[in-house]
GROMACS .gro file of N, CA, C and O in nm:
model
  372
    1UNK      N    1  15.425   3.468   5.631
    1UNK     CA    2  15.341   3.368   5.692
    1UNK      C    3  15.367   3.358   5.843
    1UNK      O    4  15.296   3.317   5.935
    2UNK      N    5  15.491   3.410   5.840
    2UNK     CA    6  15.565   3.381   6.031
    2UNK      C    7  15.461   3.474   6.104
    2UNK      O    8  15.389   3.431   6.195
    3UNK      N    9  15.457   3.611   6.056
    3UNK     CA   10  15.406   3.700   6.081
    3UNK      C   11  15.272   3.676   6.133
    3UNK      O   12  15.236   3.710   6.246
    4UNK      N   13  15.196   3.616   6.045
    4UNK     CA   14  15.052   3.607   6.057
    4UNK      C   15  14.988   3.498   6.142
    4UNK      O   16  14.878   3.508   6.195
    5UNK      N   17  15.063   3.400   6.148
    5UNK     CA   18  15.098   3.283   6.270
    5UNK      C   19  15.074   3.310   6.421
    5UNK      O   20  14.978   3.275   6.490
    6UNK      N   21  15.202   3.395   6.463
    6UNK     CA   22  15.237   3.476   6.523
    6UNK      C   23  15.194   3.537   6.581
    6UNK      O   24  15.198   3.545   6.704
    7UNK      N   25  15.111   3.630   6.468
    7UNK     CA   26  14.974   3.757   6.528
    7UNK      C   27  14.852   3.654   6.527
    7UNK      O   28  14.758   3.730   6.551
    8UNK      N   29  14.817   3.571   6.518
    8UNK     CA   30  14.690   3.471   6.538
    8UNK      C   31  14.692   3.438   6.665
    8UNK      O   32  14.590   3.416   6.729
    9UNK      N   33  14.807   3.430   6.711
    9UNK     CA   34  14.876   3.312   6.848
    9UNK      C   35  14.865   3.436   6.953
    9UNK      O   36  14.830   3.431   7.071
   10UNK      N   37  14.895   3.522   6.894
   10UNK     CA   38  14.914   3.616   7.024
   10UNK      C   39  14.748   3.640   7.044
   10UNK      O   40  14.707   3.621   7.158
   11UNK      N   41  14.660   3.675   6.952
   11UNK     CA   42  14.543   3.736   6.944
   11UNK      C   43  14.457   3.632   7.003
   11UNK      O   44  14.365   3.701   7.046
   12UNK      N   45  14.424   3.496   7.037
   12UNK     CA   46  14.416   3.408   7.006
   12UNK      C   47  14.442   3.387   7.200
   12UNK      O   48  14.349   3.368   7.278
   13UNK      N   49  14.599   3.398   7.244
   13UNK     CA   50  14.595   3.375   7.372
   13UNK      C   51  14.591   3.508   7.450
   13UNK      O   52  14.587   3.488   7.571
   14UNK      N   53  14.592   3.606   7.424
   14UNK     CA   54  14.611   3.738   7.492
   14UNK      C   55  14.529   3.838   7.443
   14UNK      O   56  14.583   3.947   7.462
   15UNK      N   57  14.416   3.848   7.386
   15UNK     CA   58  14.343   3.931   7.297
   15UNK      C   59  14.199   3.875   7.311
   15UNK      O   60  14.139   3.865   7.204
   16UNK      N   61  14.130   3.834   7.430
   16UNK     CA   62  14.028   3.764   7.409
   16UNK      C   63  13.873   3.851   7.332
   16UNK      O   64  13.784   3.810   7.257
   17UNK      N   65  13.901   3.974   7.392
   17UNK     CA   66  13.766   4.078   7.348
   17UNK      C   67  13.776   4.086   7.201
   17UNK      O   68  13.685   4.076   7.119
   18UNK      N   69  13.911   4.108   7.182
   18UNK     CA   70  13.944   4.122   7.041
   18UNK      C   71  13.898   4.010   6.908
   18UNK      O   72  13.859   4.032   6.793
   19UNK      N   73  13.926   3.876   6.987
   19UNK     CA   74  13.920   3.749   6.915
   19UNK      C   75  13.802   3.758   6.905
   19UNK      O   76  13.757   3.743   6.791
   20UNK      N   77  13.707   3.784   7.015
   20UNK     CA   78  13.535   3.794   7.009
   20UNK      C   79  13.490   3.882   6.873
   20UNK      O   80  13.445   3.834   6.769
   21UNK      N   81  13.510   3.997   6.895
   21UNK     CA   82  13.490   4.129   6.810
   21UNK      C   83  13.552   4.069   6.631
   21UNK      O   84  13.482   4.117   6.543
   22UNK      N   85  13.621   4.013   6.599
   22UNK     CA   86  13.676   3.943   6.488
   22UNK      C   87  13.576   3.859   6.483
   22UNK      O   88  13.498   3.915   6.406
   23UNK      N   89  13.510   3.723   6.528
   23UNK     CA   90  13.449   3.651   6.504
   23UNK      C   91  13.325   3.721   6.486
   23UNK      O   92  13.274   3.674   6.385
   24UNK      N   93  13.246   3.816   6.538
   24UNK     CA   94  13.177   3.878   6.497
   24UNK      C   95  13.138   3.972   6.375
   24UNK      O   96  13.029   3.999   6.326
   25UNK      N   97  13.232   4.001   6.353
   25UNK     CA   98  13.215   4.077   6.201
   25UNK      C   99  13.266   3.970   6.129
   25UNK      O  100  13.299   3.991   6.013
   26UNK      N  101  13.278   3.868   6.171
   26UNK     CA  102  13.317   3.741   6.047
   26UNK      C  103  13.172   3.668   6.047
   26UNK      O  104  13.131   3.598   5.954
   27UNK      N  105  13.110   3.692   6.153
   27UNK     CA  106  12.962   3.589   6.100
   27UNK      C  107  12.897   3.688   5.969
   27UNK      O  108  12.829   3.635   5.882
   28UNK      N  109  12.931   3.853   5.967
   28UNK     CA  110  12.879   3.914   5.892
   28UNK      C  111  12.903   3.920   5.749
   28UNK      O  112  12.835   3.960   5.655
   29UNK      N  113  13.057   3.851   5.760
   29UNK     CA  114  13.117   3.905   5.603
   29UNK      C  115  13.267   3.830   5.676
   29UNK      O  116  13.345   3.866   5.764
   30UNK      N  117  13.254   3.686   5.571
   30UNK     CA  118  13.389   3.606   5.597
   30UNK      C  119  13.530   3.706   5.498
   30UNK      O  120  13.642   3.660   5.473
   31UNK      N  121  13.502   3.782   5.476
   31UNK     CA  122  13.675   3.860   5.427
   31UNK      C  123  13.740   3.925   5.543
   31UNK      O  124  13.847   3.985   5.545
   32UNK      N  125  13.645   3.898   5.655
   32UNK     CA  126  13.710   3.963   5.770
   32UNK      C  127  13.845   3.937   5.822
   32UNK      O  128  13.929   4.018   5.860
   33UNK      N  129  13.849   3.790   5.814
   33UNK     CA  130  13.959   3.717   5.785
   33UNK      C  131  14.069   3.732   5.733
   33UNK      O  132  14.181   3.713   5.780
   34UNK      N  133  14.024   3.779   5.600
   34UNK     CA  134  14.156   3.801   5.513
   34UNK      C  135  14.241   3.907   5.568
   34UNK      O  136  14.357   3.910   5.609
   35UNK      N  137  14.108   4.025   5.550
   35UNK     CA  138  14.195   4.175   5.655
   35UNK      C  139  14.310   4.161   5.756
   35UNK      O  140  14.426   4.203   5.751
   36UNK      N  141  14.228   4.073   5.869
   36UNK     CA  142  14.300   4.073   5.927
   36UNK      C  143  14.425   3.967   5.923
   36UNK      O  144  14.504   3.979   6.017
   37UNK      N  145  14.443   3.901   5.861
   37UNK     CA  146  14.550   3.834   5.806
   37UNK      C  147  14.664   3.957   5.723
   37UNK      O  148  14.779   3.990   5.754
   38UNK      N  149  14.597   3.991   5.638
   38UNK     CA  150  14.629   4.114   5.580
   38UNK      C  151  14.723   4.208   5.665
   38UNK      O  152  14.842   4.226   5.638
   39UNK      N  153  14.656   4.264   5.767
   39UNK     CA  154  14.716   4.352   5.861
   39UNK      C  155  14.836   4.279   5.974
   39UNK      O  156  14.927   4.345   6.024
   40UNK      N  157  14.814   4.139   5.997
   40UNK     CA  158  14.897   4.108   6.072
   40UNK      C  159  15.033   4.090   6.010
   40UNK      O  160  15.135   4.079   6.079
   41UNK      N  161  15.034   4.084   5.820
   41UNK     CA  162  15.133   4.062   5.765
   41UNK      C  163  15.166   4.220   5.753
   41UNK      O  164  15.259   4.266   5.686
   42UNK      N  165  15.092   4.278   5.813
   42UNK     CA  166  15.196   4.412   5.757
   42UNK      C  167  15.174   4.507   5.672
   42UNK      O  168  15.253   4.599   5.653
   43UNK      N  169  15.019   4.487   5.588
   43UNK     CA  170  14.958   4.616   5.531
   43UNK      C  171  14.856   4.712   5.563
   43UNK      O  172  14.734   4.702   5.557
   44UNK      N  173  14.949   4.829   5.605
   44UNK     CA  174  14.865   4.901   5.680
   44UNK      C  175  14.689   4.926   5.602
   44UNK      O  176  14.676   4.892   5.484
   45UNK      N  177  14.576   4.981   5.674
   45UNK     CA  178  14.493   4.998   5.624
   45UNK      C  179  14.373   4.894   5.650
   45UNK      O  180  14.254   4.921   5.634
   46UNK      N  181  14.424   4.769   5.692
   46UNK     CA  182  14.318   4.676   5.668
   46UNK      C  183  14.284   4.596   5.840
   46UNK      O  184  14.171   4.551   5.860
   47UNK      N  185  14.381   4.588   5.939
   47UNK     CA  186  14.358   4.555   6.053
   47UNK      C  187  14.445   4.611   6.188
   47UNK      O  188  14.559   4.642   6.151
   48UNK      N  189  14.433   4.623   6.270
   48UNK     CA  190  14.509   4.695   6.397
   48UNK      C  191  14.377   4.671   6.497
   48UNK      O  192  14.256   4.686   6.481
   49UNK      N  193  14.458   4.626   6.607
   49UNK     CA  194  14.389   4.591   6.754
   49UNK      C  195  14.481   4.605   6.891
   49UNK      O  196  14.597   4.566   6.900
   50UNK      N  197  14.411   4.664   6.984
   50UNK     CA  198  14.489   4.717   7.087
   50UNK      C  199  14.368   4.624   7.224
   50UNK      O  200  14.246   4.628   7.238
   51UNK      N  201  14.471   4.554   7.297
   51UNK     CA  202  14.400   4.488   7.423
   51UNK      C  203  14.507   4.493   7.521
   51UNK      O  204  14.627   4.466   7.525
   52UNK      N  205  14.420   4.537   7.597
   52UNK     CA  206  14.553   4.551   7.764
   52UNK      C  207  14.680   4.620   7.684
   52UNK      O  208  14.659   4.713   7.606
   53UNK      N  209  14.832   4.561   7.709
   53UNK     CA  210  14.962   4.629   7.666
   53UNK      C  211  14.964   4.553   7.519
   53UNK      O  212  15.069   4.572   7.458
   54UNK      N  213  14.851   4.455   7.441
   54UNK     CA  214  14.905   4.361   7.377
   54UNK      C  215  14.837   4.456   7.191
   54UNK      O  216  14.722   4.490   7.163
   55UNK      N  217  14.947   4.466   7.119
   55UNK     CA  218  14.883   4.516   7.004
   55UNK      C  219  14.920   4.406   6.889
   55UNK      O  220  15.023   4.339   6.884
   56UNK      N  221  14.827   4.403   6.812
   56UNK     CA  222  14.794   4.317   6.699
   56UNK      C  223  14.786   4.380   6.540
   56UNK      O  224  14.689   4.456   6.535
   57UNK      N  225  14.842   4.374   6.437
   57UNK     CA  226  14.809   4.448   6.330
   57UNK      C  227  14.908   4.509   6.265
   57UNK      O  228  15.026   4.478   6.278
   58UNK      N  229  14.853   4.622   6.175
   58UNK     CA  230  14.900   4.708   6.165
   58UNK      C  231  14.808   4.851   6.126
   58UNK      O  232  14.697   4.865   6.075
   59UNK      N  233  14.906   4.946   6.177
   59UNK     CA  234  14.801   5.107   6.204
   59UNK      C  235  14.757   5.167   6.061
   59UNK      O  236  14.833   5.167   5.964
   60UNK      N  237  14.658   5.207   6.059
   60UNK     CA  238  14.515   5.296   5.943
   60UNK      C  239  14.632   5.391   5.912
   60UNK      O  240  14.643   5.466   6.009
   61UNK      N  241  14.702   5.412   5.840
   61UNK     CA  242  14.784   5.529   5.794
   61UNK      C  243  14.676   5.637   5.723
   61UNK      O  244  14.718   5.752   5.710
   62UNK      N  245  14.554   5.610   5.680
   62UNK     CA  246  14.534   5.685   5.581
   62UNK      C  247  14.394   5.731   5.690
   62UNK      O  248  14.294   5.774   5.632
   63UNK      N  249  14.392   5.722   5.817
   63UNK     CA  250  14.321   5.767   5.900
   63UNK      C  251  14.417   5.867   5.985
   63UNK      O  252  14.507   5.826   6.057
   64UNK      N  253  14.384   6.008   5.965
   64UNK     CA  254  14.456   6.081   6.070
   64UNK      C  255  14.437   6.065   6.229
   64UNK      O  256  14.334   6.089   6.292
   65UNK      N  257  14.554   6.023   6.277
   65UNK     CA  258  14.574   5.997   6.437
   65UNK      C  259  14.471   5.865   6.448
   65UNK      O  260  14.402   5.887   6.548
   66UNK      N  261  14.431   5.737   6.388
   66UNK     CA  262  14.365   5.661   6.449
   66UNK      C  263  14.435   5.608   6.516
   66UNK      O  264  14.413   5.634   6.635
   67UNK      N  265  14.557   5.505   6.491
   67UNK     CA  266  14.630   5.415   6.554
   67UNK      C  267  14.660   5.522   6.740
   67UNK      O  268  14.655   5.471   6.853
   68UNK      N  269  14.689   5.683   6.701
   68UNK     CA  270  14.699   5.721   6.819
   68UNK      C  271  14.546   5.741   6.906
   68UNK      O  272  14.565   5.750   7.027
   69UNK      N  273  14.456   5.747   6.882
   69UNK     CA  274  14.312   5.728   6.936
   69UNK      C  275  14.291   5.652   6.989
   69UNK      O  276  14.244   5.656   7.102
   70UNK      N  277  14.328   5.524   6.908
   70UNK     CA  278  14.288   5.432   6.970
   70UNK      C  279  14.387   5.385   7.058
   70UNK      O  280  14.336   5.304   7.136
   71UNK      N  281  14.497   5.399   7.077
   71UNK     CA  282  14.613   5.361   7.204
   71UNK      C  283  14.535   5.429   7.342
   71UNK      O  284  14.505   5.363   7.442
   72UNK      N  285  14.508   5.586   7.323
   72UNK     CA  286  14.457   5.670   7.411
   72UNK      C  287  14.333   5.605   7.474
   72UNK      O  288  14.311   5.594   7.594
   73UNK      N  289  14.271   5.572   7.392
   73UNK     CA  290  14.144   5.484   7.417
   73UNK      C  291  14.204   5.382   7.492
   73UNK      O  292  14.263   5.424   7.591
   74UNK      N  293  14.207   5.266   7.475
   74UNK     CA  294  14.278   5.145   7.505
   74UNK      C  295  14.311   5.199   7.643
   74UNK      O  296  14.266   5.126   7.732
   75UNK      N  297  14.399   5.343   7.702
   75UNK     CA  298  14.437   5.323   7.807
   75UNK      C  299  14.399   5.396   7.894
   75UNK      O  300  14.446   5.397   8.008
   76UNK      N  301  14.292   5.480   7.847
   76UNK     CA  302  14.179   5.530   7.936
   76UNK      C  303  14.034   5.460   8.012
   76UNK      O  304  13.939   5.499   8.079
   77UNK      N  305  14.075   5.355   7.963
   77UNK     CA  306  14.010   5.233   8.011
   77UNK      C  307  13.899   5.178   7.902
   77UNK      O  308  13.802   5.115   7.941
   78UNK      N  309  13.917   5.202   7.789
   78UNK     CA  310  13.860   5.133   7.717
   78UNK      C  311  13.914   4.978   7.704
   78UNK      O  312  14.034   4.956   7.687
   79UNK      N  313  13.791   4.845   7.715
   79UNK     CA  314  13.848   4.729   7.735
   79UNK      C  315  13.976   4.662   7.597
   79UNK      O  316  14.069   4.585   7.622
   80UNK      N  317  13.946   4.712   7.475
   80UNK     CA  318  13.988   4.652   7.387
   80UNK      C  319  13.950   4.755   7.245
   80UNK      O  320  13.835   4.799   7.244
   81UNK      N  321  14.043   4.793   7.126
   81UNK     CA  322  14.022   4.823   7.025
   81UNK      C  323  14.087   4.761   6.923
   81UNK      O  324  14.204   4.734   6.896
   82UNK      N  325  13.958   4.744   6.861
   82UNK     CA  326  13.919   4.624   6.707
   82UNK      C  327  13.921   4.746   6.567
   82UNK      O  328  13.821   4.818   6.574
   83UNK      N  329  13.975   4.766   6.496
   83UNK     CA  330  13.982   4.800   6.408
   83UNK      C  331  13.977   4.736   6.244
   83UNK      O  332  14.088   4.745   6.191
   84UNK      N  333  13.870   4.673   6.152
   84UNK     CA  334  13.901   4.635   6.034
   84UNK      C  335  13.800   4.735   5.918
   84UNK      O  336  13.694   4.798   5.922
   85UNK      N  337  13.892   4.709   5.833
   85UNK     CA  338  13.898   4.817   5.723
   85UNK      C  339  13.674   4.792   5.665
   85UNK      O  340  13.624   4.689   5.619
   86UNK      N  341  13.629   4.873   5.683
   86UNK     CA  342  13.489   4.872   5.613
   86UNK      C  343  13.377   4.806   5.696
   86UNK      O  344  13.265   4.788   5.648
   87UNK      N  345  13.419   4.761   5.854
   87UNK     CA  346  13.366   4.742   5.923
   87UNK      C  347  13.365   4.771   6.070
   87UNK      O  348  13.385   4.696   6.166
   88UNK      N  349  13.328   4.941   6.062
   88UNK     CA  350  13.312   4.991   6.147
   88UNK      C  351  13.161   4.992   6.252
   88UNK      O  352  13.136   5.030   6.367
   89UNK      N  353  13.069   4.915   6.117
   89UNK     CA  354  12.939   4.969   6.216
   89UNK      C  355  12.868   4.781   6.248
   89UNK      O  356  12.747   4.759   6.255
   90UNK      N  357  12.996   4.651   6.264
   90UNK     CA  358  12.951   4.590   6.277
   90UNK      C  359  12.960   4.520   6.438
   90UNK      O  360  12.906   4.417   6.479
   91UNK      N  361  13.054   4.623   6.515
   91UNK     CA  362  13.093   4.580   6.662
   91UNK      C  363  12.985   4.536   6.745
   91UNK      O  364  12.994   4.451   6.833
   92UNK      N  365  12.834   4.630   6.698
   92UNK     CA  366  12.752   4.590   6.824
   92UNK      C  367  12.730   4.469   6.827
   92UNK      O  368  12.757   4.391   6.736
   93UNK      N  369  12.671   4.438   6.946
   93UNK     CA  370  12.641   4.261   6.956
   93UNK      C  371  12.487   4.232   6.913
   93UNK      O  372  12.443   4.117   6.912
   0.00000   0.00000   0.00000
């Protein structure tokens, strides 16, 4: 529970694109939530987010090299990467 607290608080004050991008695939489908609750406690597969130096989650193991993609991303100047499990095609605005 510390865990997930924790990763809310950080995401929450230091993760603003990210917090956006979450509320958005949550107007689509409220389990978005859970995921990422899910991932902040620590099971890979279901949430991971990268903003500025600040990471949130935990990494897609069962995706080859995502967690490293998306770091690369993140610091090639991509603003922010949102990752939740089955909602990949809901980022646009």
């Amino acid at each position: 529970m510390r865990l997930i607290q924790e990763g809310q608080q950080r995401i929450r004050a230091s993760m603003p694109e990210v917090y956006k991008t979450i509320q958005r695939y949550a107007e689509k489908d409220a389990a978005v939530w859970r995921l990422v609750r899910m991932g902040l406690a620590g099971r890979p597969g279901c949430f991971w987010a990268c903003e500025g130096a600040v990471v949130a989650g935990t990494p897609f193991t069962r995706l080859s090299r995502a967690a490293e993609i998306s770091r690369l991303m993140a610091r090639m100047g991509c603003a922010h990467v949102c990752i939740v499990a089955g909602h990949g095609d809901l980022g646009a605005a």
